[in-house]
Amino acid sequence: MGSIYKSLLIIKSPIKSFIGFTESSISLLKHCTNHRLITQGQVIHTHLYKLGISSHRHIAVKLLIMYLDFKKSSEVDQLLKDYNTFDMIVHNCLISANVNWANVDEARKLFDEMPQRNEVSWTALISGYLKCGRVDESMELFRRNPFQNVISWTAAISGLLSNGMRLESLELFLEMLRDGVWPNNVTFVSVVRACTEMEELALGVSVVSLVVKLGFEEDVSVCNSLITFSLRLGEMDMASAIFKRMGKRDVISWTAILDMYVEMGDLREARKVFDEMPERNEVSWSAMISRYTQKGYSKDAIELFRQMIENRINPNSSCLSSAINALANLKLLQPGKTIHAHVTKIGLANDVFISSSLIDLYGSCGSPNDGRLVFDTVQNKNVVCWNTLISAYSSNGQHEEAKKLFDQIAVKSIGSWNSMVTGYLENEQYDKVFEVFNDMLLSGQTPDISTLSSVLCACANLTSLQKGKDIHGKTFKLGFQHNVFVGTSLVDMYAKSGDIENSKRVFNKMTEKNEVSWTAMIQGLAENGYAEESLELFQQMEKTTCIKPNELILLAILFACSHCGLVDKGLHYFNLMETVYKIKPNERHYTCVVDMLSRSGRVREAEDLIKSMPCEPEVNAWAALLSGCKTYGEDEIAERTAATIQELAEQKSGGYVLLSNVYASAGKWREVLKTRKLMKERGLKKSGGCSWIEVRNELHLFYAQDASGNELNEICGVLEQLKYHMLVLYEHN
DNA sequence: GGGGAATAGG
């Protein structure tokens, strides 16, 4: 960036004639075109005009290209007027400009008009057809091209590749070799990309030998594409070997190797490369920022984005969308809105990547309707925009809107289906999860890892073992049985359904286990009463892996100790939490310990703990304490605790529910009714309850809020009768 | 004047 301003100063300075001035002007104009520096380009134009050389043939062509690229039609018209010979070069410029604007038909008209054409005219049109997917027309032209050279071959090879015709492009490459045309560095770049996309390791290696034979092993671009090839095929050693023996490296080489460390899961090393890179451009910044976001380090991503702005690097659309994603993860609406405003200002509001990130941001921050506003302004919506808005609606419980959108999508992607599935899952509407899943299978869409994990999660929550087993079967059919996400979901599903044997079986067979997998198994064992095994597994995890215990694992451990009467062991782990594991116990951990102490009769200690808590105790903690008091006859503490619960009940709906449950368990039905009535009067609502039954492998769910009209009356009638019977029974006893 | 390599949303 700095160099262009210096060069501009030279032009402005009185030294107007030096050797190579024309060449300098041309490269400056090229620079302005490539970097979209329109104002600077115009300044240069004015100076060249004043110097009387703006109509110099080579300069005029560059000016024409620049204005064509900036779509400045009046300037283009003026130049064409000045440039009185409307020759082949001008024609070629106009053809390639039209190709860039996706006006290939206009380009064809110009091509047909030409009295004389050269290799450039042909190649421009051949690649023009390929760019808009009109392969047949392009190939027809390619076969008729009288000026076939390495460039037109390369154009066809890479064009076929970008149309997804990988095999055809490689066949064309072989044909080219048979024709006796030698590939150059650009050809190799395209061919290596074809091998990458086909994941053809052997073929790629033989291409490498050809690269060496023809002396391109020192070419930076070729090496860069070979690094990417190695990375995509998981050959990390090969990638770093190529990088190490490169005599010359550029930003792209460095960015590619940075990505290698990220792929290997070593973000710290990636950051080291990033910090040590001799040169960074917006793509390098963007790579680092987007990877931080993807791996869940949203705060680091935002921090890097801030530094980038401070360093006056212009963020590109990838960067902006990653930054917005990071903000969405952190639910930071206000800064997100600032970027939204900025994006609108610089004219990127229409970018599909940025727009879908914005939709996601508004959805994550609870404003799906603002996401809708963004959605409506996007001109070229793609399926991701649709899916993101669906997720935004459904994760905020607006299922009708989500469904309406979903039905409007003409060509649904796997993501569209998954958005619906995840939406219902998040809102605990498990029957809908199965409904969508069945529709999906009927439509012919194959589920992916995400779908199966979600559906298994629904099975786990419904403890529907039969359905879970069906899905387990499907994972084998689809070849996902070794996937870590699917495996973890299966472990969780079997554990939650009480089938601990199968849970263990799946866990032991898993080839890759992550933190979540271990958590699911440890938790599963603890909650199914296998406290000792759970503790053993925990110790095994600490010994054999480098996974650090998380909040949930420790909760499971405390739970296990509590239910097994291992009070001292439980207290031991509780004390290790902050000192060794560096995890601050939350209210749920405290509840567990309070419960543990109360159950074992150490009621006074339990009360002391609850009172010393740095966070607000859960109602459950008080309830555990109260039941401990009852068991061990600690009337004095019981009285205090009951008063506290009564007090809490005044503030929270959960308190009343708890209170009524406490009364219910004591058989005080009149008190229960009184509490319920009190809740109603105070406008407190119990959070939506849900129940279900499984009849002939079909799930039927009932929601508390679902019941309406006659159904509700019917249910209420039954309830009233039940209540009456209970009262009568109680009074008689 | 024509061909290409690194980053990117659900």
GROMACS .gro file of C-alpha atoms in nm, chain A residues 172-361:
model
  190
  172LEU     CA    1  -0.801  -3.289  -2.109
  173PHE     CA    2  -0.465  -3.251  -1.940
  174LEU     CA    3  -0.356  -3.592  -2.068
  175GLU     CA    4  -0.479  -3.503  -2.416
  176MET     CA    5  -0.273  -3.188  -2.400
  177LEU     CA    6   0.039  -3.387  -2.312
  178ARG     CA    7  -0.032  -3.629  -2.600
  179ASP     CA    8  -0.066  -3.329  -2.831
  180GLY     CA    9   0.288  -3.234  -2.741
  181VAL     CA   10   0.194  -2.911  -2.560
  182TRP     CA   11   0.406  -2.862  -2.249
  183PRO     CA   12   0.229  -2.753  -1.933
  184ASN     CA   13   0.346  -2.441  -1.755
  185ASN     CA   14   0.322  -2.339  -1.390
  186VAL     CA   15  -0.041  -2.227  -1.419
  187THR     CA   16  -0.140  -2.557  -1.579
  188PHE     CA   17   0.022  -2.742  -1.292
  189VAL     CA   18  -0.162  -2.533  -1.037
  190SER     CA   19  -0.493  -2.633  -1.198
  191VAL     CA   20  -0.400  -2.998  -1.231
  192VAL     CA   21  -0.284  -3.019  -0.871
  193ARG     CA   22  -0.615  -2.867  -0.766
  194ALA     CA   23  -0.796  -3.135  -0.964
  195CYS     CA   24  -0.598  -3.403  -0.779
  196THR     CA   25  -0.679  -3.230  -0.449
  197GLU     CA   26  -1.051  -3.223  -0.518
  198MET     CA   27  -1.049  -3.587  -0.626
  199GLU     CA   28  -0.836  -3.677  -0.325
  200GLU     CA   29  -0.606  -3.865  -0.562
  201LEU     CA   30  -0.284  -3.902  -0.370
  202ALA     CA   31  -0.115  -4.137  -0.618
  203LEU     CA   32  -0.204  -3.924  -0.916
  204GLY     CA   33  -0.086  -3.613  -0.735
  205VAL     CA   34   0.249  -3.773  -0.661
  206SER     CA   35   0.297  -3.859  -1.027
  207VAL     CA   36   0.212  -3.501  -1.118
  208VAL     CA   37   0.482  -3.393  -0.876
  209SER     CA   38   0.739  -3.595  -1.068
  210LEU     CA   39   0.633  -3.421  -1.387
  211VAL     CA   40   0.663  -3.086  -1.208
  212VAL     CA   41   1.021  -3.174  -1.113
  213LYS     CA   42   1.102  -3.306  -1.460
  214LEU     CA   43   0.989  -2.984  -1.624
  215GLY     CA   44   1.170  -2.772  -1.367
  216PHE     CA   45   0.878  -2.608  -1.188
  217GLU     CA   46   0.967  -2.732  -0.841
  218GLU     CA   47   1.096  -2.388  -0.752
  219ASP     CA   48   0.781  -2.211  -0.868
  220VAL     CA   49   0.607  -2.048  -0.574
  221SER     CA   50   0.251  -2.094  -0.704
  222VAL     CA   51   0.307  -2.459  -0.788
  223CYS     CA   52   0.457  -2.524  -0.445
  224ASN     CA   53   0.168  -2.342  -0.281
  225SER     CA   54  -0.085  -2.558  -0.458
  226LEU     CA   55   0.116  -2.868  -0.363
  227ILE     CA   56   0.108  -2.760   0.002
  228THR     CA   57  -0.270  -2.731  -0.015
  229PHE     CA   58  -0.286  -3.069  -0.188
  230SER     CA   59  -0.087  -3.231   0.093
  231LEU     CA   60  -0.295  -3.060   0.360
  232ARG     CA   61  -0.630  -3.170   0.217
  233LEU     CA   62  -0.508  -3.528   0.194
  234GLY     CA   63  -0.384  -3.521   0.551
  235GLU     CA   64  -0.017  -3.545   0.453
  236MET     CA   65   0.106  -3.290   0.703
  237ASP     CA   66   0.468  -3.402   0.681
  238MET     CA   67   0.466  -3.362   0.306
  239ALA     CA   68   0.317  -3.014   0.339
  240SER     CA   69   0.578  -2.893   0.582
  241ALA     CA   70   0.859  -3.060   0.380
  242ILE     CA   71   0.753  -2.868   0.069
  243PHE     CA   72   0.730  -2.548   0.269
  244LYS     CA   73   1.072  -2.597   0.423
  245ARG     CA   74   1.255  -2.655   0.097
  246MET     CA   75   1.099  -2.360  -0.082
  247GLY     CA   76   1.366  -2.108  -0.174
  248LYS     CA   77   1.113  -1.829  -0.205
  249ARG     CA   78   0.792  -1.806  -0.009
  250ASP     CA   79   0.510  -1.559  -0.038
  251VAL     CA   80   0.210  -1.465   0.175
  252ILE     CA   81   0.014  -1.750   0.030
  253SER     CA   82   0.275  -2.008   0.131
  254TRP     CA   83   0.279  -1.870   0.482
  255THR     CA   84  -0.099  -1.857   0.508
  256ALA     CA   85  -0.123  -2.215   0.384
  257ILE     CA   86   0.122  -2.339   0.647
  258LEU     CA   87  -0.062  -2.140   0.913
  259ASP     CA   88  -0.371  -2.331   0.814
  260MET     CA   89  -0.179  -2.656   0.850
  261TYR     CA   90  -0.127  -2.598   1.220
  262VAL     CA   91  -0.494  -2.513   1.263
  263GLU     CA   92  -0.590  -2.836   1.085
  264MET     CA   93  -0.365  -3.021   1.325
  265GLY     CA   94  -0.554  -2.858   1.608
  266ASP     CA   95  -0.255  -2.654   1.719
  267LEU     CA   96  -0.393  -2.303   1.731
  268ARG     CA   97  -0.103  -2.183   1.941
  269GLU     CA   98   0.154  -2.285   1.680
  270ALA     CA   99  -0.069  -2.133   1.411
  271ARG     CA  100  -0.069  -1.808   1.601
  272LYS     CA  101   0.310  -1.828   1.629
  273VAL     CA  102   0.338  -1.862   1.251
  274PHE     CA  103   0.096  -1.574   1.212
  275ASP     CA  104   0.301  -1.353   1.442
  276GLU     CA  105   0.628  -1.448   1.272
  277MET     CA  106   0.513  -1.420   0.912
  278PRO     CA  107   0.732  -1.177   0.715
  279GLU     CA  108   0.426  -1.042   0.540
  280ARG     CA  109   0.054  -1.057   0.613
  281ASN     CA  110  -0.237  -0.967   0.395
  282GLU     CA  111  -0.608  -0.957   0.457
  283VAL     CA  112  -0.638  -1.328   0.379
  284SER     CA  113  -0.383  -1.421   0.646
  285TRP     CA  114  -0.572  -1.212   0.899
  286SER     CA  115  -0.897  -1.357   0.780
  287ALA     CA  116  -0.766  -1.714   0.807
  288MET     CA  117  -0.659  -1.666   1.166
  289ILE     CA  118  -0.977  -1.486   1.268
  290SER     CA  119  -1.210  -1.735   1.105
  291ARG     CA  120  -1.027  -2.031   1.258
  292TYR     CA  121  -1.044  -1.878   1.604
  293THR     CA  122  -1.418  -1.838   1.554
  294GLN     CA  123  -1.465  -2.192   1.423
  295LYS     CA  124  -1.277  -2.348   1.710
  296GLY     CA  125  -1.483  -2.157   1.964
  297TYR     CA  126  -1.222  -1.897   2.059
  298SER     CA  127  -1.457  -1.612   1.983
  299LYS     CA  128  -1.294  -1.367   2.218
  300ASP     CA  129  -0.954  -1.418   2.055
  301ALA     CA  130  -1.116  -1.375   1.717
  302ILE     CA  131  -1.266  -1.041   1.816
  303GLU     CA  132  -0.938  -0.928   1.970
  304LEU     CA  133  -0.751  -1.010   1.649
  305PHE     CA  134  -1.017  -0.833   1.443
  306ARG     CA  135  -0.969  -0.525   1.661
  307GLN     CA  136  -0.592  -0.539   1.606
  308MET     CA  137  -0.645  -0.574   1.235
  309ILE     CA  138  -0.853  -0.258   1.223
  310GLU     CA  139  -0.591  -0.084   1.436
  311ASN     CA  140  -0.327  -0.188   1.185
  312ARG     CA  141  -0.538  -0.028   0.914
  313ILE     CA  142  -0.583  -0.349   0.723
  314ASN     CA  143  -0.902  -0.342   0.524
  315PRO     CA  144  -1.110  -0.642   0.631
  316ASN     CA  145  -1.249  -0.844   0.343
  317SER     CA  146  -1.588  -1.007   0.343
  318SER     CA  147  -1.462  -1.336   0.486
  319CYS     CA  148  -1.306  -1.151   0.775
  320LEU     CA  149  -1.614  -0.943   0.845
  321SER     CA  150  -1.839  -1.245   0.837
  322SER     CA  151  -1.609  -1.434   1.077
  323ALA     CA  152  -1.603  -1.138   1.312
  324ILE     CA  153  -1.983  -1.122   1.306
  325ASN     CA  154  -1.997  -1.496   1.377
  326ALA     CA  155  -1.770  -1.451   1.674
  327LEU     CA  156  -1.999  -1.176   1.805
  328ALA     CA  157  -2.299  -1.401   1.747
  329ASN     CA  158  -2.132  -1.675   1.953
  330LEU     CA  159  -2.079  -1.427   2.235
  331LYS     CA  160  -2.427  -1.279   2.187
  332LEU     CA  161  -2.279  -0.931   2.159
  333LEU     CA  162  -2.555  -0.752   1.974
  334GLN     CA  163  -2.437  -0.392   2.002
  335PRO     CA  164  -2.092  -0.434   1.844
  336GLY     CA  165  -2.258  -0.655   1.586
  337LYS     CA  166  -2.492  -0.373   1.496
  338THR     CA  167  -2.192  -0.141   1.457
  339ILE     CA  168  -2.035  -0.379   1.206
  340HIS     CA  169  -2.373  -0.411   1.034
  341ALA     CA  170  -2.383  -0.034   0.989
  342HIS     CA  171  -2.024  -0.032   0.863
  343VAL     CA  172  -2.092  -0.313   0.618
  344THR     CA  173  -2.393  -0.125   0.482
  345LYS     CA  174  -2.184   0.188   0.446
  346ILE     CA  175  -1.911   0.021   0.243
  347GLY     CA  176  -2.163  -0.155   0.023
  348LEU     CA  177  -2.109  -0.511   0.140
  349ALA     CA  178  -2.458  -0.557   0.284
  350ASN     CA  179  -2.547  -0.770  -0.014
  351ASP     CA  180  -2.266  -1.018   0.036
  352VAL     CA  181  -2.424  -1.358   0.107
  353PHE     CA  182  -2.157  -1.458   0.357
  354ILE     CA  183  -2.192  -1.140   0.556
  355SER     CA  184  -2.571  -1.144   0.536
  356SER     CA  185  -2.604  -1.497   0.666
  357SER     CA  186  -2.369  -1.415   0.951
  358LEU     CA  187  -2.583  -1.112   1.033
  359ILE     CA  188  -2.899  -1.322   1.025
  360ASP     CA  189  -2.728  -1.564   1.261
  361LEU     CA  190  -2.622  -1.276   1.488
   0.00000   0.00000   0.00000
